[in-house]
Coordinates of C-alpha atoms in Angstrom, one line a residue:
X1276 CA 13.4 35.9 13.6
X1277 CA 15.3 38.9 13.7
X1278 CA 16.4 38.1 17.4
X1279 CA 17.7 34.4 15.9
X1280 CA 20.2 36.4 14.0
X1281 CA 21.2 38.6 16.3
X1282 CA 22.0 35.9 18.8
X1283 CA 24.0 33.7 15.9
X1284 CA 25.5 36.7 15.5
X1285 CA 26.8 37.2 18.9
X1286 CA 27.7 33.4 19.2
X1287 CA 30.2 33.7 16.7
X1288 CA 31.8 37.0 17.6
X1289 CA 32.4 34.9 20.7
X1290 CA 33.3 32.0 19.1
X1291 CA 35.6 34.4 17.5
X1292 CA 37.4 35.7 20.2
X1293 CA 37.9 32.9 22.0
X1294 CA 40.7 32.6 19.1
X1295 CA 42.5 35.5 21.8
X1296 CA 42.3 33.3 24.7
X1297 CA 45.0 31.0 26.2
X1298 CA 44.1 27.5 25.1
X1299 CA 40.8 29.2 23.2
X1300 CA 42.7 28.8 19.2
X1301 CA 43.6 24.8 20.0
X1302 CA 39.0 24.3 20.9
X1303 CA 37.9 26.2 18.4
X1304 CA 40.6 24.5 16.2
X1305 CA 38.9 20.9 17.3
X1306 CA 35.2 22.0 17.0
X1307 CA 36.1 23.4 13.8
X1308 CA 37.9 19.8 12.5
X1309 CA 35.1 18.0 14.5
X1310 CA 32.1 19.6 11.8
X1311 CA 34.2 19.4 8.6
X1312 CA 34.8 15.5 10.1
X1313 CA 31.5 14.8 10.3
X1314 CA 30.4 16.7 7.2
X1315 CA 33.1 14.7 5.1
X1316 CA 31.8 11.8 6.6
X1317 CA 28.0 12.3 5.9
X1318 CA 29.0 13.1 2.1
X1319 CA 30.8 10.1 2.1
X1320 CA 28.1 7.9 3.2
X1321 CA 25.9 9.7 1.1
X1322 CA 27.9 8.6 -2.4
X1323 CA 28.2 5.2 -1.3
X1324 CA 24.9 4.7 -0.5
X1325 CA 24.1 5.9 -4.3
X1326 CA 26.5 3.2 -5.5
X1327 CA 25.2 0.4 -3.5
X1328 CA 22.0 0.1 -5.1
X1329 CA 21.5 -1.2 -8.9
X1330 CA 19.1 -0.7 -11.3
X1331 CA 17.3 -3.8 -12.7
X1332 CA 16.0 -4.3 -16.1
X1333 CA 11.5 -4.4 -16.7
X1334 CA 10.8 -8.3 -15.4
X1335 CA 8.6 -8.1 -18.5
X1336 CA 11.8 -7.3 -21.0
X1337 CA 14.0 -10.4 -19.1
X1338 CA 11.4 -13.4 -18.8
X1339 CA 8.7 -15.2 -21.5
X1340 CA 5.9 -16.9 -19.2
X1341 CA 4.2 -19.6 -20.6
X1342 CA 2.1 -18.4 -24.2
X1343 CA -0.6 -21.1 -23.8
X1344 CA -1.1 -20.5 -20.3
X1345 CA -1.2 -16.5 -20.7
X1346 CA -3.1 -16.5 -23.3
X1347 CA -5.8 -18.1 -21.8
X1348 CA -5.3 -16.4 -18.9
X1349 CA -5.9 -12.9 -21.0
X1350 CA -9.1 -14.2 -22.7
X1351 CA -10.5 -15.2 -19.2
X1352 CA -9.6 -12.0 -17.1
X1353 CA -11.3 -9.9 -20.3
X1354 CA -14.3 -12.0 -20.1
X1355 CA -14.4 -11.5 -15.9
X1356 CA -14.0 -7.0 -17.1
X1357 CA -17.3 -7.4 -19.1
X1358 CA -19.1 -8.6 -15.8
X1359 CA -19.2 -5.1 -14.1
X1360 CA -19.5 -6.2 -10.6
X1361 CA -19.3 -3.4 -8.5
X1362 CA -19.6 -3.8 -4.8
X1363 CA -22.9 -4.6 -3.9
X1364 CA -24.3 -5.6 -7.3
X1365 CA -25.4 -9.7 -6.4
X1366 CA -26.5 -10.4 -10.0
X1367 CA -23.3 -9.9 -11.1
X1368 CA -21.1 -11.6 -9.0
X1369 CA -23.2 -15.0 -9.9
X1370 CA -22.7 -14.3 -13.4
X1371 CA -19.0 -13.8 -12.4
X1372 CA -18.7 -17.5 -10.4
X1373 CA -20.8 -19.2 -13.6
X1374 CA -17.9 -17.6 -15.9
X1375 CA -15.6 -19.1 -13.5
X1376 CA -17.0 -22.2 -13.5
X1377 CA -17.0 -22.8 -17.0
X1378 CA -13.4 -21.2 -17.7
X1379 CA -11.9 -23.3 -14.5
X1380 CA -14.2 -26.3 -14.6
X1381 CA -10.9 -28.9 -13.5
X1382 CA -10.5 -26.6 -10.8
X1383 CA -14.3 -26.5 -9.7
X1384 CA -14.7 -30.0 -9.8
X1385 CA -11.9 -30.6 -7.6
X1386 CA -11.8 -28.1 -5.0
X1387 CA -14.0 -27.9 -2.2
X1388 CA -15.9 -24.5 -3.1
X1389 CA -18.4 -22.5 -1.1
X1390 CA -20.5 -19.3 -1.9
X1391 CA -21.3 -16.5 0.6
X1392 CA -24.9 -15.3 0.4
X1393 CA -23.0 -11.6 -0.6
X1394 CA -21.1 -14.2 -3.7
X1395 CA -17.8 -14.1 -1.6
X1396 CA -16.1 -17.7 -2.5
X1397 CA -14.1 -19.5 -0.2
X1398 CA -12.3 -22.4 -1.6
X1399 CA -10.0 -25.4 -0.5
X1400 CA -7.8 -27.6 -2.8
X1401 CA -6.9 -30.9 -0.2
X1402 CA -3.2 -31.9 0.0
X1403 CA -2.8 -35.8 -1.5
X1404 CA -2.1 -37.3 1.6
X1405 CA -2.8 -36.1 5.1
X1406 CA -0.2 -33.8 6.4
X1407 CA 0.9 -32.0 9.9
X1408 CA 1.4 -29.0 7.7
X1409 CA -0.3 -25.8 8.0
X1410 CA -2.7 -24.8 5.4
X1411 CA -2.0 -21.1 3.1
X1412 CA -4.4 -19.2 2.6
X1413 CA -4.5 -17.6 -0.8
X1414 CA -6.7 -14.0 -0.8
X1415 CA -8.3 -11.6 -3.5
X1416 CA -11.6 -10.2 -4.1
X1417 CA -14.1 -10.4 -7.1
X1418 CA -16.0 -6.7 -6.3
X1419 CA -14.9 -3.6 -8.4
X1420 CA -15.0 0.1 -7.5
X1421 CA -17.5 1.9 -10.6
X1422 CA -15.9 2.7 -13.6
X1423 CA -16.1 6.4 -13.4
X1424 CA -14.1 9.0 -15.7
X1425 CA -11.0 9.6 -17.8
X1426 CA -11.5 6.4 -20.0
X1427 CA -10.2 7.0 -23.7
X1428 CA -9.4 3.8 -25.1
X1429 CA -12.4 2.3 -24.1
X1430 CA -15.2 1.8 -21.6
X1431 CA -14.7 1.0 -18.3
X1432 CA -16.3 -2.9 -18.4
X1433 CA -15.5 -3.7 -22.2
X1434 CA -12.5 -5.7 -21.5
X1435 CA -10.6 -5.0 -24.6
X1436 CA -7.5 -6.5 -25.6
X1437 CA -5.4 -5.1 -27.6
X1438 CA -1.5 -4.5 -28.1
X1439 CA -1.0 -7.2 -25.7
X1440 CA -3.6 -5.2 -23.3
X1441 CA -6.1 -6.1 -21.2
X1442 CA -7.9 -2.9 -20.3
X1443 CA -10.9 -2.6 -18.0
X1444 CA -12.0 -2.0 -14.3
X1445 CA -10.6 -5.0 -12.3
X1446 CA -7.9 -5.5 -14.5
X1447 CA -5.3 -4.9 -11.8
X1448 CA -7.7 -4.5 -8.6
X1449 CA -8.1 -7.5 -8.5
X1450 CA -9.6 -9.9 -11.1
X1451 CA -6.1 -10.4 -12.6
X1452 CA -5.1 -11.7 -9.2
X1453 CA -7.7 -14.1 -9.5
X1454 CA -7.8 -15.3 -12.7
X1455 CA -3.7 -15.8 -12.4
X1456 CA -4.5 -18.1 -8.9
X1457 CA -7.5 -20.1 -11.2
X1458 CA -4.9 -20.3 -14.0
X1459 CA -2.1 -21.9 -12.1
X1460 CA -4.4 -24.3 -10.1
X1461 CA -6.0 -25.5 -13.3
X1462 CA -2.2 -26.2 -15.1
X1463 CA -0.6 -28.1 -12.1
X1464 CA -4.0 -30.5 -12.0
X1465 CA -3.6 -30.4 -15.8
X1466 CA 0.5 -31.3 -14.8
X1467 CA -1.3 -34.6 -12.1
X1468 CA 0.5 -31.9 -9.2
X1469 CA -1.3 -32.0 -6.2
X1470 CA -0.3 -29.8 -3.2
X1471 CA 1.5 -31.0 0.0
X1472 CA -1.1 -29.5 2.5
X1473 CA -4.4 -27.6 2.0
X1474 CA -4.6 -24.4 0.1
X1475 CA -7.2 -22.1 1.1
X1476 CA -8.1 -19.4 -1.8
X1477 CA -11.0 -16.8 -0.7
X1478 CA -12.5 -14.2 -2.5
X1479 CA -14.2 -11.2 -1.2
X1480 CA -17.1 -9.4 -2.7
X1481 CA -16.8 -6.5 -0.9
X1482 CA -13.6 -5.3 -0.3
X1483 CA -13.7 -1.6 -2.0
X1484 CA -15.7 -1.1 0.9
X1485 CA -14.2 -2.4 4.0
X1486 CA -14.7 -6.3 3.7
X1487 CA -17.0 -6.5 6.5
X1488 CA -19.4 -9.0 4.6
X1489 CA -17.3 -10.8 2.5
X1490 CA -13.8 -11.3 4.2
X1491 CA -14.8 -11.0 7.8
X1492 CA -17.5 -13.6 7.4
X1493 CA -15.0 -16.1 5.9
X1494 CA -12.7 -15.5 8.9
X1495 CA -15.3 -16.1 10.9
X1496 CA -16.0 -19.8 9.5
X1497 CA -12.3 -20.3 9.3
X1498 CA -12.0 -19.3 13.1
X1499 CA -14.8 -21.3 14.1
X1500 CA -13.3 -24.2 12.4
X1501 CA -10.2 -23.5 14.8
X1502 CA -7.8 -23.3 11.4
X1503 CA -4.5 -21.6 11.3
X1504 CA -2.1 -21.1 9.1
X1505 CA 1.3 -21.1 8.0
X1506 CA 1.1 -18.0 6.1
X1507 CA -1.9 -16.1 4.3
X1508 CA -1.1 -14.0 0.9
X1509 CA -3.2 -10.6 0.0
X1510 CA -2.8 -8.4 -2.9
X1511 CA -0.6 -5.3 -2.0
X1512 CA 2.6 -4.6 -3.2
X1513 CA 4.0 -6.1 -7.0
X1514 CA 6.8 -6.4 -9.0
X1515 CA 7.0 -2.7 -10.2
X1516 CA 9.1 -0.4 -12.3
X1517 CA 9.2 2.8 -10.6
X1518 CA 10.6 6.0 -11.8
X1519 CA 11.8 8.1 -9.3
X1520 CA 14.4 11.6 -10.0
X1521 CA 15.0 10.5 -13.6
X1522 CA 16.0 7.2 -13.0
X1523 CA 13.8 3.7 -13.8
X1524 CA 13.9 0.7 -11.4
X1525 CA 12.7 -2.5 -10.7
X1526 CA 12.0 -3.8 -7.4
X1527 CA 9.1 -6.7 -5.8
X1528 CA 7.8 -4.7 -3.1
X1529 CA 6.2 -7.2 -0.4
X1530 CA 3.8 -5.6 2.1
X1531 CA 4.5 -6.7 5.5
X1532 CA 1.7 -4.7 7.5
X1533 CA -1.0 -1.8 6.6
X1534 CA -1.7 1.5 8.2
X1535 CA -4.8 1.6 10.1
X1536 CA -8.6 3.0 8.9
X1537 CA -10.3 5.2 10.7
X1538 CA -12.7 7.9 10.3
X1539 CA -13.9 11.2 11.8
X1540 CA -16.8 13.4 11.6
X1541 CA -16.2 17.4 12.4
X1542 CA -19.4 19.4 13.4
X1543 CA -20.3 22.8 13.0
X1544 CA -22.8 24.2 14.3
X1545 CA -23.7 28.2 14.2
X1546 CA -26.6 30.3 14.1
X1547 CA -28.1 29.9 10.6
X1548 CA -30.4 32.3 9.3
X1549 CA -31.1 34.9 6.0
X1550 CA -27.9 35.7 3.9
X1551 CA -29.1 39.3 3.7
X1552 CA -28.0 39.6 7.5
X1553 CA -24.7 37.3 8.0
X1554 CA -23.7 37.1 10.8
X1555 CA -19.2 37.3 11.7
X1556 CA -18.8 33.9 11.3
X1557 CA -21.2 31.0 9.3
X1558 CA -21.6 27.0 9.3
X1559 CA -19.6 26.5 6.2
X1560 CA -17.3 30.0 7.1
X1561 CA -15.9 27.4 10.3
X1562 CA -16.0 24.3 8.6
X1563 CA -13.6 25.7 5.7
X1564 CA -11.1 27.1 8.2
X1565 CA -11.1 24.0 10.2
X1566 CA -10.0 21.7 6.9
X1567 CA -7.9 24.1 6.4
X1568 CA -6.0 23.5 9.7
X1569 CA -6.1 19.9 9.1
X1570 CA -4.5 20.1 5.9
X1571 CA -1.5 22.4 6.9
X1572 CA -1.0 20.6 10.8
X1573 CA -1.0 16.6 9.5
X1574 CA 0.7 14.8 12.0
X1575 CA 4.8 14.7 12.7
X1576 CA 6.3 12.3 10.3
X1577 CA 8.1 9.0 12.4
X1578 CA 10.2 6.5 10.8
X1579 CA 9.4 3.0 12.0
X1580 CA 12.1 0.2 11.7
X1581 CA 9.9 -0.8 8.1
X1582 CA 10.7 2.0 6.7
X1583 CA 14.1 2.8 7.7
X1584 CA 14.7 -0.7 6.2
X1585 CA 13.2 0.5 2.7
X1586 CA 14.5 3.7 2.7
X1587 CA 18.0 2.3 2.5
X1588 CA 16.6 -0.5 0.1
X1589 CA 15.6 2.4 -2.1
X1590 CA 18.2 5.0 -1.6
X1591 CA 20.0 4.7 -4.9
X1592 CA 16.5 5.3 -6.3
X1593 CA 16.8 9.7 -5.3
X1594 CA 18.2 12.6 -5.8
X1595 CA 21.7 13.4 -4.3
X1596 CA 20.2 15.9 -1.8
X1597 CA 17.3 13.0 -0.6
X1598 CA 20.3 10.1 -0.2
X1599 CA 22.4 12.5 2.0
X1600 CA 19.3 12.8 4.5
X1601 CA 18.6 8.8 4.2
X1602 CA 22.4 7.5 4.2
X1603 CA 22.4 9.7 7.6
X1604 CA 19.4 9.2 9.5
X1605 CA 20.9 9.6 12.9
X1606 CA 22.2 13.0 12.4
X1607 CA 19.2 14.4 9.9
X1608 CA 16.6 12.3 11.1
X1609 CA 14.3 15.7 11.3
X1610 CA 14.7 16.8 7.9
X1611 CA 13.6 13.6 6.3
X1612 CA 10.0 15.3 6.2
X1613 CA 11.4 18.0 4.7
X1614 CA 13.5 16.3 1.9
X1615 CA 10.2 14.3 1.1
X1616 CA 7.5 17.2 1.4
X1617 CA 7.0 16.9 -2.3
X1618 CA 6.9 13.3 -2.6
X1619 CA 3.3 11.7 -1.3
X1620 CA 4.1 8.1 -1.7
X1621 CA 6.8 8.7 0.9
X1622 CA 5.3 11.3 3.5
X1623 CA 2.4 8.4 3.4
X1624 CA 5.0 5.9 4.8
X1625 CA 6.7 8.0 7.5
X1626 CA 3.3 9.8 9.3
X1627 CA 0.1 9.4 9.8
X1628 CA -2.5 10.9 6.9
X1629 CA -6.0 12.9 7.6
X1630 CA -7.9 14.2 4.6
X1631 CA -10.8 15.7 4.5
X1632 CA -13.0 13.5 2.1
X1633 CA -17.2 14.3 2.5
X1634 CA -19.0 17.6 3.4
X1635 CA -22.4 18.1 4.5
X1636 CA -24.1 21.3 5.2
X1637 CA -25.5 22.9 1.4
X1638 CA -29.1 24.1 2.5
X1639 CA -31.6 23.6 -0.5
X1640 CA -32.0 27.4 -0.7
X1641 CA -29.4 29.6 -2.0
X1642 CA -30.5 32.2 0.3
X1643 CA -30.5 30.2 3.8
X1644 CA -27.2 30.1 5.8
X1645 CA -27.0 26.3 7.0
X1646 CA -27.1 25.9 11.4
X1647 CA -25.1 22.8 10.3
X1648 CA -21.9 22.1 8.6
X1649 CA -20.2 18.4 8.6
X1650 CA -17.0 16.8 7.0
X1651 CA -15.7 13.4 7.1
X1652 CA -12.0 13.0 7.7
X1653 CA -10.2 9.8 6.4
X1654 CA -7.0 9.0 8.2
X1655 CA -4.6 6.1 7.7
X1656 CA -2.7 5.6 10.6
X1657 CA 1.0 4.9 11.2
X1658 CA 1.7 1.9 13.3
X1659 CA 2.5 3.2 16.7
X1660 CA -0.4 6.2 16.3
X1661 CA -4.1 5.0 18.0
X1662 CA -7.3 6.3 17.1
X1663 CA -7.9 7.8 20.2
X1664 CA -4.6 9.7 20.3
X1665 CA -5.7 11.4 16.9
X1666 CA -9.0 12.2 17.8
X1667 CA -7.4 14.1 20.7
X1668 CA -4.9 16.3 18.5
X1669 CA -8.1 16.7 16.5
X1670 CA -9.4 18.5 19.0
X1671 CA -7.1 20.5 20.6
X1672 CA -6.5 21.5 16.9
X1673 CA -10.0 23.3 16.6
X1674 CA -10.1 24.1 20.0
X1675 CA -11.1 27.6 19.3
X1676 CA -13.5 26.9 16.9
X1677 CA -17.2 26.0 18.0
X1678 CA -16.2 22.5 16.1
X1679 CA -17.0 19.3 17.7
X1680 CA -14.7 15.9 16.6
X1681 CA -16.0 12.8 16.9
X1682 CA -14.8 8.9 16.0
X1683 CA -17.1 7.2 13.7
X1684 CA -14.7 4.2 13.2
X1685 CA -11.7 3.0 14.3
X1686 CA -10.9 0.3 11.7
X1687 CA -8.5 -3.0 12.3
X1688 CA -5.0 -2.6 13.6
X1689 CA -2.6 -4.3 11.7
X1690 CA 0.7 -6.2 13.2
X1691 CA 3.8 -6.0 10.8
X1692 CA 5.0 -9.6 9.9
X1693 CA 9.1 -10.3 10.3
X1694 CA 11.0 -10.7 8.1
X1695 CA 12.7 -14.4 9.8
X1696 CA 9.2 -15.7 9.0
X1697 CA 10.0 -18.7 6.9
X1698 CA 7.4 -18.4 4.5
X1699 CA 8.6 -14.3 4.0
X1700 CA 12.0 -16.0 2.9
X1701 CA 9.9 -18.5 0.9
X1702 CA 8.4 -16.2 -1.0
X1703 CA 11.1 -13.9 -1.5
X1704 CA 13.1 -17.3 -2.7
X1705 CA 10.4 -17.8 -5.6
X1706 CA 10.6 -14.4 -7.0
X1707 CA 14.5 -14.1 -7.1
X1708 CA 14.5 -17.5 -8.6
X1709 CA 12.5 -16.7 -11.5
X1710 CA 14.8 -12.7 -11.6
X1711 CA 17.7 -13.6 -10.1
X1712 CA 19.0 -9.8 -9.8
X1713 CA 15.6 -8.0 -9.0
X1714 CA 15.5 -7.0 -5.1
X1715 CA 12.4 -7.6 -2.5
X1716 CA 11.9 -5.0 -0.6
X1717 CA 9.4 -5.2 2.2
X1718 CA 7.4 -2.0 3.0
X1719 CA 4.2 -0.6 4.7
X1720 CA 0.9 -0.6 2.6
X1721 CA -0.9 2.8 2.8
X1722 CA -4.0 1.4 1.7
X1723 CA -6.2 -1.7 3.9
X1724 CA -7.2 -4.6 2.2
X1725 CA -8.9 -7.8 3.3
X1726 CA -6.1 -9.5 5.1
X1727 CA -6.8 -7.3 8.5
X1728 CA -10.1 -9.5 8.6
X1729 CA -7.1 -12.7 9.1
X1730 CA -4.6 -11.5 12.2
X1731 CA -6.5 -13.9 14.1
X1732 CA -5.8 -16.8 11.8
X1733 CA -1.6 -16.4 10.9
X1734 CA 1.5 -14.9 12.3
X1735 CA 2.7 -14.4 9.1
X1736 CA 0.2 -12.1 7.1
X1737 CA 2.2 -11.2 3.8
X1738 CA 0.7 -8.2 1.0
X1739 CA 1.9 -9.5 -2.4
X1740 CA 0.7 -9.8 -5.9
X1741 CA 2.6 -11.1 -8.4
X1742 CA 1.7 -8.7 -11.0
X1743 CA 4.5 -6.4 -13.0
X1744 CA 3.1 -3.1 -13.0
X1745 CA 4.4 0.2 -14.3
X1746 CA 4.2 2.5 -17.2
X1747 CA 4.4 -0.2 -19.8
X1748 CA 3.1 -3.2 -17.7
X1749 CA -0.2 -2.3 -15.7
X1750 CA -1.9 0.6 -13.8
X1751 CA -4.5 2.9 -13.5
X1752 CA -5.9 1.4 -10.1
X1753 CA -9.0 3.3 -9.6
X1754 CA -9.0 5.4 -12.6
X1755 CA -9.7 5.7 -16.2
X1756 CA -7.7 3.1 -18.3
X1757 CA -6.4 0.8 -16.1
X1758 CA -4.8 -2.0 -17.6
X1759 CA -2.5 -5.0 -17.2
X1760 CA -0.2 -6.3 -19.9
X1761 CA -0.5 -9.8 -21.0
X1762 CA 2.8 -10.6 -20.6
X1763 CA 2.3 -9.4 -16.6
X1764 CA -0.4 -11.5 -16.4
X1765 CA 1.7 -14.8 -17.5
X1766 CA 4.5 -13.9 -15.2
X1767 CA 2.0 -13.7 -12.3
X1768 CA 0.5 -17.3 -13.3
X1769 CA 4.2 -18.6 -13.3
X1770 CA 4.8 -16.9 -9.9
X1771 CA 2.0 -18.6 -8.6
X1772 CA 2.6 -22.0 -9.8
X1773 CA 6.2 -22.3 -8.4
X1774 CA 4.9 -20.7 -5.1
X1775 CA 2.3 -23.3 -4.8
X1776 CA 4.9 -26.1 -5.8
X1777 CA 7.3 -25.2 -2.9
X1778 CA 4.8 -24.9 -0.2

């Protein structure tokens, strides 16, 4: 470091007395004007792009959906939390499609419905006349992760509704998703509506852990039926009010592609043996220094063409410091990591992620040193980034150590859909019609869902729920109290109706 200095030092001593030379005052003169140029220029950019943008009042403060409709859509989507069915549990997902059945029974009776032997539900509601359209294909799941800790305001499956709440596991992920789908299907047959082509609506039972029995196997019967389609809709992003550097906005945030799943296994293996006689270096000793390394050496962060596009969607969103960097990619493009190091929702959308998630290696005895240490690594990869490439950093990473990194799975790739599909445009038309002033912004989801199981099936794979969600509106995916407002709920039943009218 100290050499740095001493050679900026010496560059501008000459810089300096170049100001001696014959034509050395008049260059210095234009690299001086040349910088201050470019720096006026960069701040200028940088307070536009802060004035560009406009903040948009809660969805759920500027429209009323239906009462009838959202009411009934509240009662049903409690009565789905008290049916705890976490993935795997059979019993409960039939006493989930019974509740269905009997809450939706227009809907039943009309569509063509069929069960999966895991209580995945594929469904198909036939156009009124025949049609050269494509089919859409509607999709959500009915499985639930467990209810786990940090509830206060109630348990985790009592579906309690209160305030204008609906709190419980699946409120958000994703049980409102379905019950707001059930709900609109059942008021447009209610209405005499009946679609222009075929709508498709499946349901996975197992998507909090990886879909590979519930959405897969649907695929698979669609495929072998040789369908396509025009467009297929997964949860994803929503209509959300997000608080960012003081500041509240409103956005719908339309996933156009996911990052990639994959997992690793790291090995350690050293000579175990009695803890009264350690050896220099244990099992667990390695493995803690090799997680370490991960941590602190994640992959370089990239910024795709998605995510240039919402970065500059967003921009009036941050802090004056964070819109300098974005309004002037080109010239800071390398200190975009460093402007976002403290933000994870961004860093997640501009590199690639590896955290360490399981360890294995605790001998029974508290005196034993284990001869084996393990840890599972969970990466989600940035389009562009293959699993083969990261298992190879990987491992020149813990070259050194006697660690061995191996590729358990390597997950789906996802393609990013554009945005000239029609049915993007569609969809983005419905939203703005019912909030005229709140922007779409598509964006990269950091988390997989079921619609990887589909890129066979549709060029045009879009990651969208309907839902408001925020601080006042619905949240706590995955944790204690999660919750969706009624009033969210009625807008996403409304959202759904008008995108099934227009298809």
């Amino acid at each position: 470091m100290s050499q740095f200095f001493a050679d900026l030092w010496a560059s501008l001593q000459i810089f300096y007395s170049n100001f001696n030379a014959r034509w050395g005052a008049l260059v210095n003169a234009v690299v001086v004007l040349v910088l201050l140029a470019l720096v006026l220029y960069a701040l200028t950019r940088a307070i536009l792009a802060g004035r560009k943008g406009r903040r948009v009042l809660s969805p759920l403060l500027t429209y009323e959906p239906d009462q009838e409709r959202t009411a009934r859509a509240a009662e049903s989507l409690a009565r789905a939390i008290r049916i705890p069915t976490v993935t795997g549990d059979g019993r409960a997902l039939r006493e989930l499609d019974k509740l269905l059945r009997e809450r939706y029974p227009r809907v039943m009776d009309a569509v063509d419905c069929a069960v999966l032997p895991d209580g995945s539900m594929l469904l198909r509601w036939c156009s009124a006349q025949l049609s050269d359209l494509l089919p859409v294909l509607f999709c959500a799941h009915l499985d639930v992760v467990p209810g786990g800790d940090g509830w206060t305001v109630c348990e985790p499956f009592d579906g309690l509704r209160q305030e204008g709440r609906i709190y419980g596991r699946g409120a958000v992920d994703c049980k409102g998703v379905v019950v707001a789908m059930l709900e609109a299907i059942q008021s447009l047959m209610d209405e005499g509506f009946a679609p222009r082509r075929d709508l498709y609506f499946a349901f996975g039972a197992d998507e909090e852990t990886g879909g590979s029995g519930g959405a897969r196997a649907i695929a698979e019967t669609l495929e072998r039926q040789g369908l396509k389609f025009d467009m297929i809709l997964d949860e994803g992003g929503s209509i959300r009010e997000m608080e960012c550097d003081g500041r509240t906005y409103s956005a719908a945030l339309i996933g156009m592609g996911e990052k990639r799943r994959c997992e690793y296994l790291v090995t350690v293996n050293c000579q175990g043996g009695h803890t009264s006689q350690p050896r220099r270096t244990t099992a667990l000793g390695v493995l803690s220094e090799a997680l370490c390394r991960v941590e602190s050496a994640q992959p370089h962060h990239r910024l795709i063409p998605l995510i240039r596009q919402r970065l500059d969607a967003t921009i009036s969103m941050y802090s004056f410091d964070k819109r300098f960097v974005i309004a002037n990619k080109p010239l800071f493009n390398l200190l975009v990591g460093w402007a976002f190091r403290d933000d994870p929702n961004v860093m997640a959308l501009i590199r690639t992620t590896i955290v360490p998630t399981r360890t294995d290696g605790s001998f029974p005895a508290a005196n034993v040193l284990p001869a084996t240490a393990s840890a599972h690594l969970n990466a989600r990869l940035l389009p562009g980034d293959t699993p083969e490439k990261i298992l190879e950093q990987l491992r020149e990473l813990l070259a050194d150590l006697p660690a061995e990194v191996e590729l358990l799975e390597a997950g789906e790739e996802s393609f990013i859909t554009p945005e000239k599909q029609p049915m993007y445009r569609l969809l983005q038309n419905v939203i703005q019609e019912q909030f005229p002033h709140l922007p779409c912004i598509p964006t990269l989801m950091t988390s997989a869902g079921d619609a990887r199981h589909y890129s066979n099936l549709s060029d045009c794979i879009l990651r969208f729920s309907p839902l408001v969600t925020g601080k006042d509106s619905g949240g706590g995916i995955h944790e204690g109290d999660e919750f969706l407002a009624e009033r969210s709920l009625g807008v996403a039943v409304e959202l759904y109706r008008d995108l099934m009218k227009k298809l």
